GROMACS .gro file of C-alpha atoms in nm:
model
  194
    1UNK     CA    1   4.802   4.590  -6.408
    2UNK     CA    2   4.595   4.348  -6.205
    3UNK     CA    3   4.833   4.359  -5.909
    4UNK     CA    4   4.829   4.739  -5.916
    5UNK     CA    5   4.449   4.731  -5.915
    6UNK     CA    6   4.461   4.495  -5.619
    7UNK     CA    7   4.673   4.745  -5.430
    8UNK     CA    8   4.410   5.012  -5.497
    9UNK     CA    9   4.123   4.806  -5.369
   10UNK     CA   10   4.215   4.642  -5.042
   11UNK     CA   11   3.911   4.496  -4.874
   12UNK     CA   12   3.829   4.339  -4.540
   13UNK     CA   13   3.801   4.491  -4.193
   14UNK     CA   14   4.019   4.371  -3.908
   15UNK     CA   15   4.035   4.608  -3.609
   16UNK     CA   16   3.824   4.548  -3.302
   17UNK     CA   17   3.560   4.805  -3.199
   18UNK     CA   18   3.767   4.948  -2.910
   19UNK     CA   19   4.062   5.016  -3.142
   20UNK     CA   20   3.833   5.200  -3.384
   21UNK     CA   21   3.703   5.421  -3.102
   22UNK     CA   22   4.056   5.507  -2.981
   23UNK     CA   23   4.166   5.609  -3.328
   24UNK     CA   24   3.835   5.754  -3.448
   25UNK     CA   25   3.954   6.112  -3.502
   26UNK     CA   26   4.283   6.008  -3.655
   27UNK     CA   27   4.147   5.767  -3.913
   28UNK     CA   28   3.859   5.992  -4.022
   29UNK     CA   29   4.090   6.286  -4.086
   30UNK     CA   30   4.340   6.059  -4.260
   31UNK     CA   31   4.066   5.902  -4.475
   32UNK     CA   32   3.924   6.240  -4.575
   33UNK     CA   33   4.272   6.368  -4.661
   34UNK     CA   34   4.356   6.057  -4.863
   35UNK     CA   35   4.034   6.084  -5.064
   36UNK     CA   36   4.074   6.458  -5.109
   37UNK     CA   37   4.430   6.414  -5.236
   38UNK     CA   38   4.339   6.114  -5.457
   39UNK     CA   39   4.564   5.880  -5.257
   40UNK     CA   40   4.334   5.587  -5.311
   41UNK     CA   41   4.565   5.310  -5.197
   42UNK     CA   42   4.599   5.488  -4.862
   43UNK     CA   43   4.221   5.539  -4.846
   44UNK     CA   44   4.156   5.172  -4.922
   45UNK     CA   45   4.406   5.065  -4.655
   46UNK     CA   46   4.247   5.296  -4.396
   47UNK     CA   47   3.899   5.171  -4.488
   48UNK     CA   48   4.008   4.809  -4.461
   49UNK     CA   49   4.110   4.868  -4.100
   50UNK     CA   50   3.782   5.023  -3.983
   51UNK     CA   51   3.445   4.904  -3.867
   52UNK     CA   52   3.202   4.909  -4.160
   53UNK     CA   53   2.929   5.085  -3.959
   54UNK     CA   54   3.168   5.372  -3.888
   55UNK     CA   55   3.276   5.386  -4.252
   56UNK     CA   56   2.927   5.425  -4.393
   57UNK     CA   57   2.872   5.775  -4.258
   58UNK     CA   58   3.224   5.882  -4.349
   59UNK     CA   59   3.217   5.753  -4.706
   60UNK     CA   60   2.863   5.855  -4.797
   61UNK     CA   61   2.942   6.221  -4.885
   62UNK     CA   62   3.241   6.112  -5.093
   63UNK     CA   63   3.031   5.853  -5.276
   64UNK     CA   64   2.752   6.104  -5.335
   65UNK     CA   65   3.012   6.347  -5.471
   66UNK     CA   66   3.077   6.080  -5.736
   67UNK     CA   67   3.427   5.984  -5.632
   68UNK     CA   68   3.445   5.642  -5.797
   69UNK     CA   69   3.685   5.472  -5.556
   70UNK     CA   70   3.479   5.599  -5.261
   71UNK     CA   71   3.170   5.447  -5.423
   72UNK     CA   72   3.336   5.104  -5.429
   73UNK     CA   73   3.446   5.140  -5.067
   74UNK     CA   74   3.098   5.260  -4.970
   75UNK     CA   75   2.928   4.968  -5.148
   76UNK     CA   76   3.158   4.728  -4.960
   77UNK     CA   77   3.083   4.890  -4.624
   78UNK     CA   78   2.707   4.868  -4.692
   79UNK     CA   79   2.748   4.503  -4.790
   80UNK     CA   80   2.938   4.429  -4.469
   81UNK     CA   81   2.649   4.580  -4.274
   82UNK     CA   82   2.407   4.351  -4.463
   83UNK     CA   83   2.239   4.646  -4.633
   84UNK     CA   84   2.230   4.448  -4.954
   85UNK     CA   85   1.990   4.658  -5.162
   86UNK     CA   86   2.179   4.980  -5.085
   87UNK     CA   87   2.506   4.800  -5.151
   88UNK     CA   88   2.375   4.678  -5.486
   89UNK     CA   89   2.269   5.030  -5.582
   90UNK     CA   90   2.614   5.171  -5.504
   91UNK     CA   91   2.783   4.876  -5.673
   92UNK     CA   92   2.600   4.957  -5.995
   93UNK     CA   93   2.678   5.328  -5.956
   94UNK     CA   94   3.046   5.249  -5.893
   95UNK     CA   95   3.051   5.018  -6.192
   96UNK     CA   96   2.902   5.292  -6.412
   97UNK     CA   97   3.151   5.554  -6.293
   98UNK     CA   98   3.442   5.311  -6.335
   99UNK     CA   99   3.341   5.266  -6.697
  100UNK     CA  100   3.283   5.639  -6.738
  101UNK     CA  101   3.623   5.730  -6.590
  102UNK     CA  102   3.793   5.473  -6.813
  103UNK     CA  103   3.612   5.625  -7.113
  104UNK     CA  104   3.772   5.962  -7.036
  105UNK     CA  105   4.124   5.822  -7.075
  106UNK     CA  106   4.319   5.881  -7.395
  107UNK     CA  107   4.446   5.523  -7.377
  108UNK     CA  108   4.157   5.303  -7.494
  109UNK     CA  109   4.302   5.010  -7.299
  110UNK     CA  110   4.179   5.172  -6.978
  111UNK     CA  111   3.840   5.016  -7.047
  112UNK     CA  112   4.003   4.675  -7.004
  113UNK     CA  113   4.062   4.756  -6.636
  114UNK     CA  114   3.694   4.739  -6.544
  115UNK     CA  115   3.699   4.366  -6.487
  116UNK     CA  116   4.013   4.384  -6.271
  117UNK     CA  117   3.858   4.649  -6.051
  118UNK     CA  118   3.520   4.474  -6.027
  119UNK     CA  119   3.700   4.147  -5.944
  120UNK     CA  120   3.834   4.307  -5.625
  121UNK     CA  121   3.480   4.302  -5.484
  122UNK     CA  122   3.355   3.955  -5.581
  123UNK     CA  123   3.111   3.901  -5.293
  124UNK     CA  124   2.969   4.254  -5.322
  125UNK     CA  125   2.919   4.224  -5.698
  126UNK     CA  126   2.777   3.871  -5.669
  127UNK     CA  127   2.526   3.977  -5.404
  128UNK     CA  128   2.418   4.276  -5.616
  129UNK     CA  129   2.322   4.029  -5.888
  130UNK     CA  130   2.185   3.756  -5.663
  131UNK     CA  131   1.811   3.797  -5.706
  132UNK     CA  132   1.564   3.971  -5.936
  133UNK     CA  133   1.419   4.192  -5.660
  134UNK     CA  134   1.761   4.330  -5.561
  135UNK     CA  135   1.858   4.386  -5.925
  136UNK     CA  136   1.530   4.564  -6.007
  137UNK     CA  137   1.563   4.792  -5.704
  138UNK     CA  138   1.931   4.866  -5.760
  139UNK     CA  139   1.905   4.932  -6.134
  140UNK     CA  140   1.601   5.158  -6.093
  141UNK     CA  141   1.769   5.354  -5.812
  142UNK     CA  142   2.096   5.375  -6.005
  143UNK     CA  143   1.930   5.509  -6.319
  144UNK     CA  144   1.743   5.772  -6.116
  145UNK     CA  145   2.067   5.869  -5.942
  146UNK     CA  146   2.267   5.890  -6.265
  147UNK     CA  147   1.998   6.095  -6.440
  148UNK     CA  148   2.016   6.348  -6.154
  149UNK     CA  149   2.393   6.400  -6.178
  150UNK     CA  150   2.466   6.765  -6.248
  151UNK     CA  151   2.639   6.747  -6.584
  152UNK     CA  152   2.807   7.084  -6.531
  153UNK     CA  153   3.003   6.930  -6.242
  154UNK     CA  154   3.151   6.653  -6.454
  155UNK     CA  155   3.464   6.853  -6.537
  156UNK     CA  156   3.563   6.845  -6.168
  157UNK     CA  157   3.613   6.467  -6.190
  158UNK     CA  158   3.955   6.311  -6.158
  159UNK     CA  159   3.964   6.004  -6.384
  160UNK     CA  160   4.343   6.000  -6.369
  161UNK     CA  161   4.319   5.726  -6.102
  162UNK     CA  162   4.230   5.475  -6.374
  163UNK     CA  163   4.415   5.639  -6.665
  164UNK     CA  164   4.746   5.607  -6.478
  165UNK     CA  165   4.698   5.232  -6.454
  166UNK     CA  166   4.743   5.200  -6.829
  167UNK     CA  167   4.972   5.488  -6.911
  168UNK     CA  168   5.250   5.654  -6.714
  169UNK     CA  169   5.425   5.834  -6.999
  170UNK     CA  170   5.546   6.171  -6.876
  171UNK     CA  171   5.426   6.472  -7.068
  172UNK     CA  172   5.139   6.280  -7.227
  173UNK     CA  173   4.778   6.384  -7.175
  174UNK     CA  174   4.605   6.107  -6.984
  175UNK     CA  175   4.247   6.226  -7.034
  176UNK     CA  176   4.038   6.346  -7.323
  177UNK     CA  177   3.955   6.720  -7.320
  178UNK     CA  178   3.701   6.794  -7.047
  179UNK     CA  179   3.475   6.968  -7.301
  180UNK     CA  180   3.396   6.618  -7.433
  181UNK     CA  181   3.312   6.463  -7.096
  182UNK     CA  182   2.945   6.561  -7.092
  183UNK     CA  183   2.880   6.391  -7.428
  184UNK     CA  184   3.067   6.081  -7.312
  185UNK     CA  185   2.861   6.076  -6.992
  186UNK     CA  186   2.534   6.097  -7.184
  187UNK     CA  187   2.647   5.823  -7.423
  188UNK     CA  188   2.752   5.593  -7.137
  189UNK     CA  189   2.427   5.664  -6.950
  190UNK     CA  190   2.221   5.572  -7.257
  191UNK     CA  191   2.419   5.249  -7.292
  192UNK     CA  192   2.367   5.172  -6.922
  193UNK     CA  193   1.992   5.231  -6.943
  194UNK     CA  194   1.963   5.005  -7.249
   0.00000   0.00000   0.00000
């Protein structure tokens, strides 16, 4: 499971600025398509090969649309640009949605994957917890953000990305019925706030 999680969350940026500019149109279209089609390993690979400043604008709408993997990638890009408070906010949001997505899985062992996923971003997570001022800002902003989530849109989520990491049995329902998702969200939000 841990190695599969590692494949999902490839981090680090390696291409030089001139290579990013030459491939700008190609990688943005490919990244959007990968995220749209829930091909998160491809999205993570594409993100790892781009300049973090270029990624921020591209990933922001995906993160704000509450795509959990995009939120992790966005938090990492913000961290790489030394926007530590914003990175901390999105780290906490990504952590919340990781837990929420795992809670929607029929296999209760999906919750055990949180640590593996969080461990793929050690420096980002560590920085988000590094000082009281950053934590206070990030937690306050995260709670405000999570309270504003339109609960009617929750059924459009795709938590299968994490459910599949624990269960690949064909013909088996991977997620709880979507009619229950709102109550699970409210329960998780109350736990987070406490």
